[in-house]
Short mmCIF file of C-alpha atoms and ligand atoms in Angstrom, two decimals:
data_model
loop_
_atom_site.label_atom_id
_atom_site.label_comp_id
_atom_site.label_asym_id
_atom_site.label_seq_id
_atom_site.Cartn_x
_atom_site.Cartn_y
_atom_site.Cartn_z
CA MET F 1 -26.08 15.29 -14.56
CA ALA F 2 -25.83 18.82 -13.42
CA ILE F 3 -24.45 21.63 -14.80
CA ILE F 4 -23.10 25.01 -13.23
CA SER F 5 -25.82 27.65 -13.55
CA SER F 6 -24.26 30.78 -11.71
CA VAL F 7 -20.77 31.57 -10.22
CA ALA F 8 -21.72 34.81 -7.88
CA ALA F 9 -18.16 36.39 -5.72
CA ARG F 10 -18.27 39.11 -2.75
CA VAL F 11 -15.79 40.73 -0.32
CA ILE F 12 -16.03 39.61 3.12
CA SER F 13 -14.17 40.62 5.97
CA ASP F 14 -11.54 37.42 7.39
CA SER F 15 -10.71 37.01 10.86
CA ARG F 16 -8.04 39.86 10.87
CA GLY F 17 -11.32 42.60 9.79
CA GLN F 18 -9.16 42.64 6.21
CA SER F 19 -10.90 42.11 2.84
CA THR F 20 -11.43 38.77 1.19
CA VAL F 21 -13.56 36.63 -1.48
CA GLU F 22 -16.56 34.54 -0.77
CA LEU F 23 -18.49 32.75 -3.46
CA THR F 24 -21.67 30.76 -3.92
CA VAL F 25 -21.54 28.05 -7.14
CA THR F 26 -24.74 27.00 -8.01
CA ASP F 27 -26.38 24.06 -9.99
CA ASP F 28 -29.37 23.73 -12.78
CA ALA F 29 -31.16 21.49 -9.86
CA GLY F 30 -30.95 24.16 -7.23
CA ASN F 31 -28.09 23.14 -5.55
CA LEU F 32 -25.64 25.50 -3.98
CA ALA F 33 -22.36 25.39 -2.36
CA THR F 34 -20.05 28.26 -1.05
CA ALA F 35 -16.28 29.16 -0.25
CA SER F 36 -14.23 31.39 1.41
CA MET F 37 -10.56 32.23 0.70
CA PRO F 38 -8.14 32.72 4.12
CA SER F 39 -4.80 34.52 3.20
CA GLY F 40 -1.37 34.85 4.98
CA SER F 41 0.88 37.21 6.63
CA SER F 42 4.19 35.63 6.32
CA ILE F 43 4.15 34.49 2.84
CA GLY F 44 6.38 32.75 1.14
CA LYS F 45 8.79 34.15 -1.72
CA TYR F 46 7.27 31.27 -3.52
CA GLU F 47 3.99 31.33 -3.08
CA ALA F 48 1.02 31.86 -5.65
CA VAL F 49 0.12 34.99 -5.89
CA MET F 50 -3.10 36.48 -3.94
CA VAL F 51 -4.69 39.65 -5.79
CA ASP F 52 -6.74 41.56 -3.68
CA ALA F 53 -9.80 40.90 -3.16
CA GLU F 54 -12.02 43.73 -4.91
CA ALA F 55 -9.82 42.54 -8.28
CA ALA F 56 -10.57 39.02 -7.22
CA VAL F 57 -14.27 39.38 -7.05
CA ASN F 58 -14.18 41.56 -10.44
CA SER F 59 -12.48 38.70 -12.07
CA ILE F 60 -14.40 35.95 -10.65
CA ASN F 61 -17.85 37.98 -11.55
CA THR F 62 -17.03 39.06 -15.09
CA VAL F 63 -14.44 36.58 -16.46
CA ILE F 64 -14.92 32.48 -14.67
CA ALA F 65 -18.81 33.42 -14.44
CA PRO F 66 -19.54 33.46 -17.59
CA GLY F 67 -16.66 31.41 -18.37
CA MET F 68 -17.92 28.52 -16.45
CA LEU F 69 -21.97 28.79 -17.20
CA ARG F 70 -23.38 25.60 -18.43
CA VAL F 71 -20.37 23.39 -17.37
CA PRO F 72 -20.93 20.18 -16.37
CA LEU F 73 -20.30 18.98 -12.92
CA ASP F 74 -18.90 15.69 -14.19
CA SER F 75 -15.34 15.36 -12.33
CA GLN F 76 -12.69 17.40 -10.26
CA ALA F 77 -10.02 17.30 -13.11
CA ASN F 78 -12.84 18.75 -15.92
CA ILE F 79 -13.70 21.44 -13.40
CA ASP F 80 -10.09 22.37 -12.30
CA THR F 81 -8.87 21.86 -15.79
CA ARG F 82 -10.99 24.95 -17.27
CA LEU F 83 -10.26 26.99 -14.30
CA GLN F 84 -5.96 26.31 -14.87
CA ALA F 85 -7.09 27.72 -17.53
CA PHE F 86 -8.07 31.31 -16.80
CA ASP F 87 -4.46 31.39 -15.97
CA PRO F 88 -1.90 29.30 -17.03
CA THR F 89 0.89 30.61 -15.30
CA PRO F 90 2.28 28.32 -12.45
CA ASN F 91 2.19 31.48 -9.27
CA ARG F 92 -1.41 33.07 -10.86
CA GLU F 93 0.47 35.82 -10.98
CA HIS F 94 -2.42 37.59 -13.94
CA ILE F 95 -5.65 36.51 -12.01
CA GLY F 96 -4.68 35.54 -8.71
CA VAL F 97 -4.86 32.01 -6.85
CA ASN F 98 -8.21 33.66 -5.06
CA SER F 99 -9.54 34.45 -8.26
CA ILE F 100 -9.93 29.82 -9.51
CA LEU F 101 -9.48 28.19 -6.27
CA GLY F 102 -13.14 29.11 -4.46
CA VAL F 103 -14.22 28.30 -7.45
CA SER F 104 -12.75 24.71 -7.33
CA LEU F 105 -13.66 23.96 -4.00
CA ALA F 106 -17.02 24.96 -4.09
CA ALA F 107 -17.75 22.75 -7.17
CA ALA F 108 -16.27 20.25 -4.76
CA ARG F 109 -18.98 20.52 -2.00
CA LEU F 110 -21.58 20.32 -5.14
CA MET F 111 -19.97 17.21 -6.60
CA SER F 112 -20.27 15.69 -3.14
CA GLN F 113 -23.88 16.70 -2.49
CA GLY F 114 -24.58 15.20 -6.05
CA MET F 115 -23.38 12.04 -4.95
CA LYS F 116 -24.88 12.68 -1.46
CA ILE F 117 -21.75 11.54 0.00
CA PRO F 118 -19.76 13.57 3.09
CA LEU F 119 -17.27 16.14 1.11
CA TYR F 120 -14.26 14.45 3.18
CA HIS F 121 -15.29 11.16 1.58
CA TYR F 122 -15.80 12.97 -2.17
CA ILE F 123 -11.94 14.23 -1.53
CA GLN F 124 -10.69 10.44 -0.30
CA SER F 125 -12.84 9.13 -3.72
CA ILE F 126 -10.93 11.22 -5.89
CA SER F 127 -7.25 11.81 -3.90
CA GLY F 128 -6.23 8.45 -4.31
CA SER F 129 -5.92 8.05 0.00
CA PRO F 130 -6.14 5.16 1.14
CA GLY F 131 -8.52 5.88 3.42
CA PHE F 132 -10.10 8.66 5.96
CA SER F 133 -8.20 9.53 9.18
CA LEU F 134 -8.73 12.16 11.70
CA PRO F 135 -5.38 14.60 11.88
CA THR F 136 -3.88 15.19 15.61
CA PRO F 137 -4.15 18.65 15.71
CA MET F 138 -1.21 21.21 16.70
CA PHE F 139 -2.53 23.91 18.80
CA ASN F 140 -0.68 27.52 18.03
CA LEU F 141 -0.82 28.82 21.73
CA ILE F 142 1.67 31.70 21.80
CA ASN F 143 1.83 34.01 18.76
CA GLY F 144 5.23 35.66 17.62
CA GLY F 145 7.15 36.92 14.67
CA LYS F 146 5.20 38.43 12.23
CA HIS F 147 1.66 37.19 13.85
CA ALA F 148 1.86 39.63 16.79
CA ASN F 149 2.99 42.71 18.03
CA ASN F 150 5.50 41.26 21.02
CA ASN F 151 9.15 40.48 21.27
CA LEU F 152 9.29 36.75 20.81
CA ASP F 153 11.01 36.04 17.16
CA PHE F 154 9.39 32.66 16.93
CA GLN F 155 5.90 33.01 14.83
CA GLU F 156 4.24 29.68 16.67
CA TYR F 157 4.39 27.84 19.87
CA MET F 158 2.48 24.70 19.49
CA ILE F 159 1.30 21.63 21.41
CA MET F 160 0.46 18.47 20.10
CA PRO F 161 -1.29 15.94 21.95
CA THR F 162 0.05 12.59 20.14
CA GLY F 163 -0.65 10.79 23.24
CA LEU F 164 -4.73 11.33 23.14
CA LYS F 165 -6.47 8.71 21.87
CA THR F 166 -9.91 10.55 20.29
CA PHE F 167 -10.06 14.01 18.48
CA HIS F 168 -12.46 15.12 20.82
CA GLU F 169 -10.18 14.29 23.66
CA LYS F 170 -7.45 16.00 21.98
CA VAL F 171 -9.69 19.21 21.65
CA GLU F 172 -10.47 18.85 25.28
CA ALA F 173 -6.59 18.85 26.20
CA GLY F 174 -5.62 21.45 23.89
CA LYS F 175 -8.29 23.72 26.10
CA LYS F 176 -7.47 23.11 28.93
CA ILE F 177 -3.77 23.32 28.31
CA PHE F 178 -4.95 26.61 26.55
CA TYR F 179 -6.82 27.92 29.48
CA ALA F 180 -3.85 27.02 32.22
CA LEU F 181 -1.06 28.75 29.81
CA GLY F 182 -3.22 31.62 30.38
CA SER F 183 -3.13 32.07 33.93
CA ILE F 184 0.31 31.46 33.89
CA LEU F 185 1.28 33.71 31.25
CA HIS F 186 -1.13 36.48 33.51
CA GLU F 187 1.28 36.01 36.61
CA VAL F 188 4.43 37.09 34.39
CA ASP F 189 2.49 39.59 32.07
CA SER F 190 -0.51 41.14 33.41
CA GLU F 191 -1.66 42.99 30.00
CA VAL F 192 -1.30 39.41 27.73
CA ALA F 193 -2.14 40.43 24.36
CA ILE F 194 -3.66 37.79 21.58
CA GLY F 195 -1.93 37.68 18.33
CA TYR F 196 -3.84 37.23 14.54
CA GLU F 197 -4.78 33.54 15.50
CA GLY F 198 -6.25 33.40 18.52
CA GLY F 199 -2.97 33.06 20.49
CA TYR F 200 -1.24 34.62 23.45
CA ALA F 201 1.35 37.04 22.28
CA PRO F 202 3.36 37.36 25.28
CA ASN F 203 6.36 39.97 25.80
CA LEU F 204 9.10 37.28 27.26
CA ASN F 205 12.69 37.29 27.89
CA THR F 206 14.28 34.96 25.22
CA ASN F 207 12.23 33.01 22.34
CA GLU F 208 13.14 29.64 24.44
CA GLU F 209 10.87 30.98 27.29
CA GLY F 210 8.01 30.06 25.38
CA LEU F 211 8.87 26.44 25.43
CA GLY F 212 9.01 26.34 28.83
CA PHE F 213 5.58 27.66 29.10
CA LEU F 214 4.32 25.38 27.19
CA VAL F 215 5.49 22.39 29.45
CA GLN F 216 4.73 23.99 32.17
CA ALA F 217 0.62 24.79 31.00
CA ILE F 218 0.79 21.21 29.86
CA LYS F 219 1.73 19.91 33.41
CA ALA F 220 -0.88 22.17 35.39
CA ALA F 221 -3.50 20.73 33.13
CA GLY F 222 -2.59 17.64 34.34
CA TYR F 223 -0.99 15.68 31.01
CA VAL F 224 2.32 14.18 30.85
CA ALA F 225 4.44 16.39 28.55
CA GLY F 226 6.85 14.63 26.33
CA SER F 227 4.19 11.41 26.34
CA ASP F 228 0.51 12.89 26.19
CA VAL F 229 1.32 16.08 24.97
CA VAL F 230 4.51 17.02 22.66
CA LEU F 231 5.79 20.16 21.61
CA GLY F 232 5.86 22.04 17.95
CA ALA F 233 7.26 25.16 16.73
CA ASP F 234 7.25 27.32 13.34
CA ILE F 235 10.09 29.70 13.18
CA ALA F 236 9.01 31.03 9.84
CA ALA F 237 12.45 31.95 9.42
CA SER F 238 12.33 33.70 6.04
CA ALA F 239 10.19 36.56 8.04
CA LEU F 240 12.77 36.92 10.75
CA PRO F 241 13.93 40.34 11.50
CA SER F 242 17.72 40.43 10.30
CA THR F 243 19.11 40.90 13.48
CA TYR F 244 18.09 37.25 14.60
CA SER F 245 19.90 34.56 13.31
CA ALA F 246 19.76 30.34 14.12
CA THR F 247 22.43 28.06 13.79
CA VAL F 248 22.15 23.97 13.26
CA GLU F 249 22.95 23.84 16.97
CA ASN F 250 20.73 26.28 18.33
CA TYR F 251 18.14 23.37 17.23
CA GLU F 252 19.75 20.55 18.40
CA SER F 253 19.94 22.27 22.06
CA LEU F 254 16.19 23.08 21.14
CA PHE F 255 15.89 19.50 20.81
CA GLU F 256 17.51 18.00 23.81
CA ASN F 257 16.11 20.67 26.17
CA PHE F 258 12.43 20.50 25.13
CA PRO F 259 9.75 17.61 24.48
CA LEU F 260 9.76 19.26 20.61
CA TYR F 261 8.59 17.28 18.17
CA SER F 262 7.63 19.34 15.31
CA LEU F 263 10.22 22.12 14.07
CA GLU F 264 8.80 24.17 10.72
CA ASP F 265 10.77 26.24 8.44
CA PRO F 266 13.89 27.02 10.98
CA PHE F 267 15.65 28.15 7.87
CA PRO F 268 14.75 30.61 4.93
CA GLU F 269 13.05 29.09 1.86
CA ASP F 270 16.75 29.01 -0.31
CA ASP F 271 19.08 27.91 2.77
CA TRP F 272 18.96 24.10 1.48
CA GLU F 273 22.25 23.07 3.04
CA HIS F 274 21.03 23.90 6.30
CA TRP F 275 17.89 22.67 6.44
CA SER F 276 19.77 19.31 5.18
CA GLU F 277 22.34 19.51 7.79
CA LEU F 278 20.09 19.84 10.28
CA LYS F 279 17.75 16.81 9.08
CA LYS F 280 21.13 14.89 9.29
CA LYS F 281 22.07 15.47 12.76
CA LEU F 282 18.34 14.97 14.09
CA ASP F 283 18.46 11.38 12.24
CA THR F 284 21.77 10.83 13.74
CA ASN F 285 20.98 12.21 17.30
CA THR F 286 17.24 11.16 17.82
CA GLY F 287 16.54 8.56 15.10
CA ALA F 288 15.74 8.94 11.46
CA ASN F 289 12.38 10.42 11.30
CA SER F 290 11.55 10.26 14.90
CA ARG F 291 11.11 14.08 14.41
CA LEU F 292 8.69 16.62 12.30
CA LEU F 293 11.25 18.57 10.14
CA VAL F 294 8.63 20.76 8.26
CA GLY F 295 9.01 22.79 5.43
CA ASP F 296 6.13 25.34 4.84
CA ASP F 297 7.64 28.63 2.80
CA LEU F 298 10.33 25.91 1.70
CA PHE F 299 8.00 23.90 0.16
CA VAL F 300 4.71 26.55 -0.55
CA GLY F 301 2.86 22.97 -2.08
CA SER F 302 5.10 23.02 -4.85
CA GLN F 303 5.92 19.93 -6.21
CA GLU F 304 8.90 20.85 -8.06
CA ARG F 305 10.32 22.12 -4.54
CA LEU F 306 8.86 19.21 -2.96
CA GLU F 307 10.63 17.03 -5.07
CA LYS F 308 14.43 19.14 -4.64
CA GLY F 309 13.66 19.15 -1.01
CA MET F 310 13.09 15.11 -0.69
CA GLN F 311 16.15 14.63 -2.63
CA GLN F 312 18.08 16.84 -0.78
CA GLY F 313 17.17 15.83 2.36
CA ALA F 314 16.28 18.89 3.66
CA ALA F 315 12.51 17.85 5.40
CA ASN F 316 10.24 15.00 5.81
CA ALA F 317 6.91 17.20 6.29
CA ILE F 318 5.61 19.45 3.92
CA LEU F 319 2.23 21.89 5.07
CA ILE F 320 -0.51 21.93 3.22
CA LYS F 321 -2.12 25.49 2.72
CA ILE F 322 -5.17 25.87 0.32
CA ASN F 323 -4.32 28.92 -1.27
CA GLN F 324 -1.08 28.01 -2.22
CA ALA F 325 -2.20 26.03 -5.37
CA GLY F 326 -5.03 27.21 -7.71
CA THR F 327 -7.32 23.97 -7.90
CA LEU F 328 -8.16 21.10 -5.19
CA THR F 329 -6.32 18.61 -8.14
CA GLU F 330 -3.42 20.66 -7.56
CA ILE F 331 -3.83 20.38 -3.97
CA LEU F 332 -4.19 16.42 -4.31
CA ASN F 333 -1.49 15.90 -6.57
CA CYS F 334 0.92 17.81 -4.23
CA VAL F 335 -0.22 15.75 -1.14
CA ASN F 336 0.23 12.07 -3.58
CA GLN F 337 3.45 13.13 -4.52
CA ALA F 338 4.36 13.89 -0.63
CA ARG F 339 2.62 9.95 -0.10
CA GLN F 340 4.96 8.42 -2.72
CA LEU F 341 8.41 10.35 -1.30
CA ASN F 342 7.48 9.16 2.27
CA CYS F 343 7.04 12.67 3.26
CA TRP F 344 4.17 13.49 6.14
CA HIS F 345 1.49 16.71 4.56
CA ILE F 346 0.46 18.84 7.31
CA VAL F 347 -3.12 20.54 6.66
CA SER F 348 -3.04 23.82 7.63
CA HIS F 349 -4.88 27.02 8.18
CA ARG F 350 -3.62 30.65 6.91
CA SER F 351 -2.91 33.51 10.20
CA GLY F 352 -6.10 35.43 8.17
CA GLU F 353 -9.42 32.87 8.07
CA THR F 354 -12.43 32.44 8.05
CA LEU F 355 -15.59 30.25 8.79
CA ASP F 356 -15.01 28.08 5.82
CA THR F 357 -14.23 24.50 7.07
CA PHE F 358 -13.44 22.83 3.58
CA MET F 359 -9.49 21.98 4.97
CA SER F 360 -10.95 19.97 7.84
CA ASP F 361 -12.42 17.71 5.50
CA LEU F 362 -9.40 18.27 3.36
CA ALA F 363 -7.44 16.56 5.99
CA ILE F 364 -9.62 13.58 7.09
CA GLY F 365 -10.39 12.71 3.39
CA THR F 366 -6.19 12.85 2.64
CA ALA F 367 -5.58 10.74 6.10
CA ALA F 368 -3.06 14.09 7.04
CA PRO F 369 -1.59 13.00 10.19
CA PHE F 370 -1.49 16.83 11.46
CA ILE F 371 -3.52 19.70 11.04
CA LYS F 372 -2.45 22.95 12.08
CA ALA F 373 -5.96 25.52 12.58
CA GLY F 374 -4.71 27.89 15.70
CA PRO F 375 -5.86 27.67 19.19
CA PRO F 376 -8.77 25.79 20.79
CA ASN F 377 -9.62 29.34 21.93
CA ASP F 378 -13.63 30.06 22.21
CA GLN F 379 -12.69 34.01 20.96
CA ALA F 380 -11.29 32.54 18.05
CA PRO F 381 -14.57 31.58 16.43
CA GLU F 382 -12.49 30.83 12.50
CA ARG F 383 -9.75 28.35 14.63
CA ILE F 384 -12.71 26.75 16.43
CA VAL F 385 -15.09 25.43 13.68
CA LYS F 386 -12.26 23.59 11.93
CA TYR F 387 -11.84 21.29 15.05
CA GLU F 388 -16.06 21.33 15.59
CA ARG F 389 -16.10 19.97 12.00
CA ILE F 390 -13.76 17.12 12.74
CA ILE F 391 -15.55 16.19 15.96
CA GLU F 392 -18.65 16.21 14.23
CA VAL F 393 -16.87 13.58 11.64
CA GLU F 394 -15.84 11.50 14.53
CA GLU F 395 -19.12 11.34 15.67
CA GLU F 396 -20.84 10.50 12.52
CA LEU F 397 -17.94 7.45 12.20
CA ASN F 398 -18.53 6.39 15.26
CA VAL F 399 -22.16 6.23 14.74
CA ALA F 400 -21.27 4.34 11.30
CA ALA F 401 -18.75 1.67 12.87
CA ALA F 402 -21.93 1.07 15.94
CA ASN F 403 -24.69 0.55 13.17
CA LYS F 404 -22.02 -2.08 11.74
CA VAL F 405 -21.86 -4.42 14.76
P1 PGA K 501 0.86 32.73 7.79
O1 PGA K 501 1.10 31.71 8.66
O2 PGA K 501 -0.72 32.17 7.15
O3 PGA K 501 0.72 33.99 8.23
O4 PGA K 501 1.59 32.38 6.20
C1 PGA K 501 1.00 30.43 8.75
C2 PGA K 501 2.58 29.44 8.44
O5 PGA K 501 3.75 30.34 8.19
O6 PGA K 501 2.37 28.52 8.88
ZN1 ZN K 502 4.72 28.69 8.59
#
């Protein structure tokens, strides 16, 4: 059995030009695997703690690397138990989630290499997920809130090509709609800026107008809004300015006026009552669980908060961001719990990203119905690589299926 022969971390720049951690784990057979850490800008109050990148690199190289030396690469659970011991606090407030997570992810890659199976297959085999599946992308085409310097309060305006068949077709549609939207917005605002995630960041008259532009762009690109492609919005309510306050009725009217299918963080993380009230209204208006009500800052990937939220009927979907837990085992435990509670899980990037594509394999290996990784903007390689990884897997699975016949 292979053993860890080195762990070496360094500081790299993320897509926003901020410092983040990249590390490499090597085994005694000479195999190596790297992993790098994303970071958010609308950070939930209950999220795991991310420490300064330099401090994390220092902890990895001086504390974790010597502690993990010669540890056998025998199982994810054993590796992750050892990593958790470096900081047993639930929020990793001493050492930082960015000090331990990368080692867990790189070790997963090394173990999948050792087993000669793709990473998504390895994840599926240890996760208890019923099988693989390719997620439908939620493309964030318009950036607002804390992700842009424009006047929009809502953080993300998304399109979801739920009515199209293959992942490849979904990305093609996303690109066509993204570029159609660019032309439409240029007529409104000739100097339309680009936000943190690579989506457009226009100044508009109202927040709702952004959803209307998405519908126009879907039509302009030749698709049917409401059947081929539906809409999603992340309000990121915990990060809204105090001048903005939304009511249950405001959101009900968004669902009435637009082909809106998914709504994330409509209320702040402690406002359980309004979440439950909205969920009840939506179930009555549109049919039980026929829309996604997604907890991001509400749940922060915490099993305790997820359990409370599901008991209260506050939401029916959870966002899974890899850096909200310390290790892969904890991420998978949360996904499993969501599945047991009949809660959808959506694997998500962060606004600050790297070229790491672990999340794509995570989405496939846990059969996530959706993935949120930004716009399919060719100028945003840190987003594009996530989608390209899934296209690669789609081709791999097609070849395997063809060979079986
Ligand atoms: P963040 O945004 O990465 O800045 O937290 C993503 C989200 O809120 O979904
Ligand atoms: Zn969010």
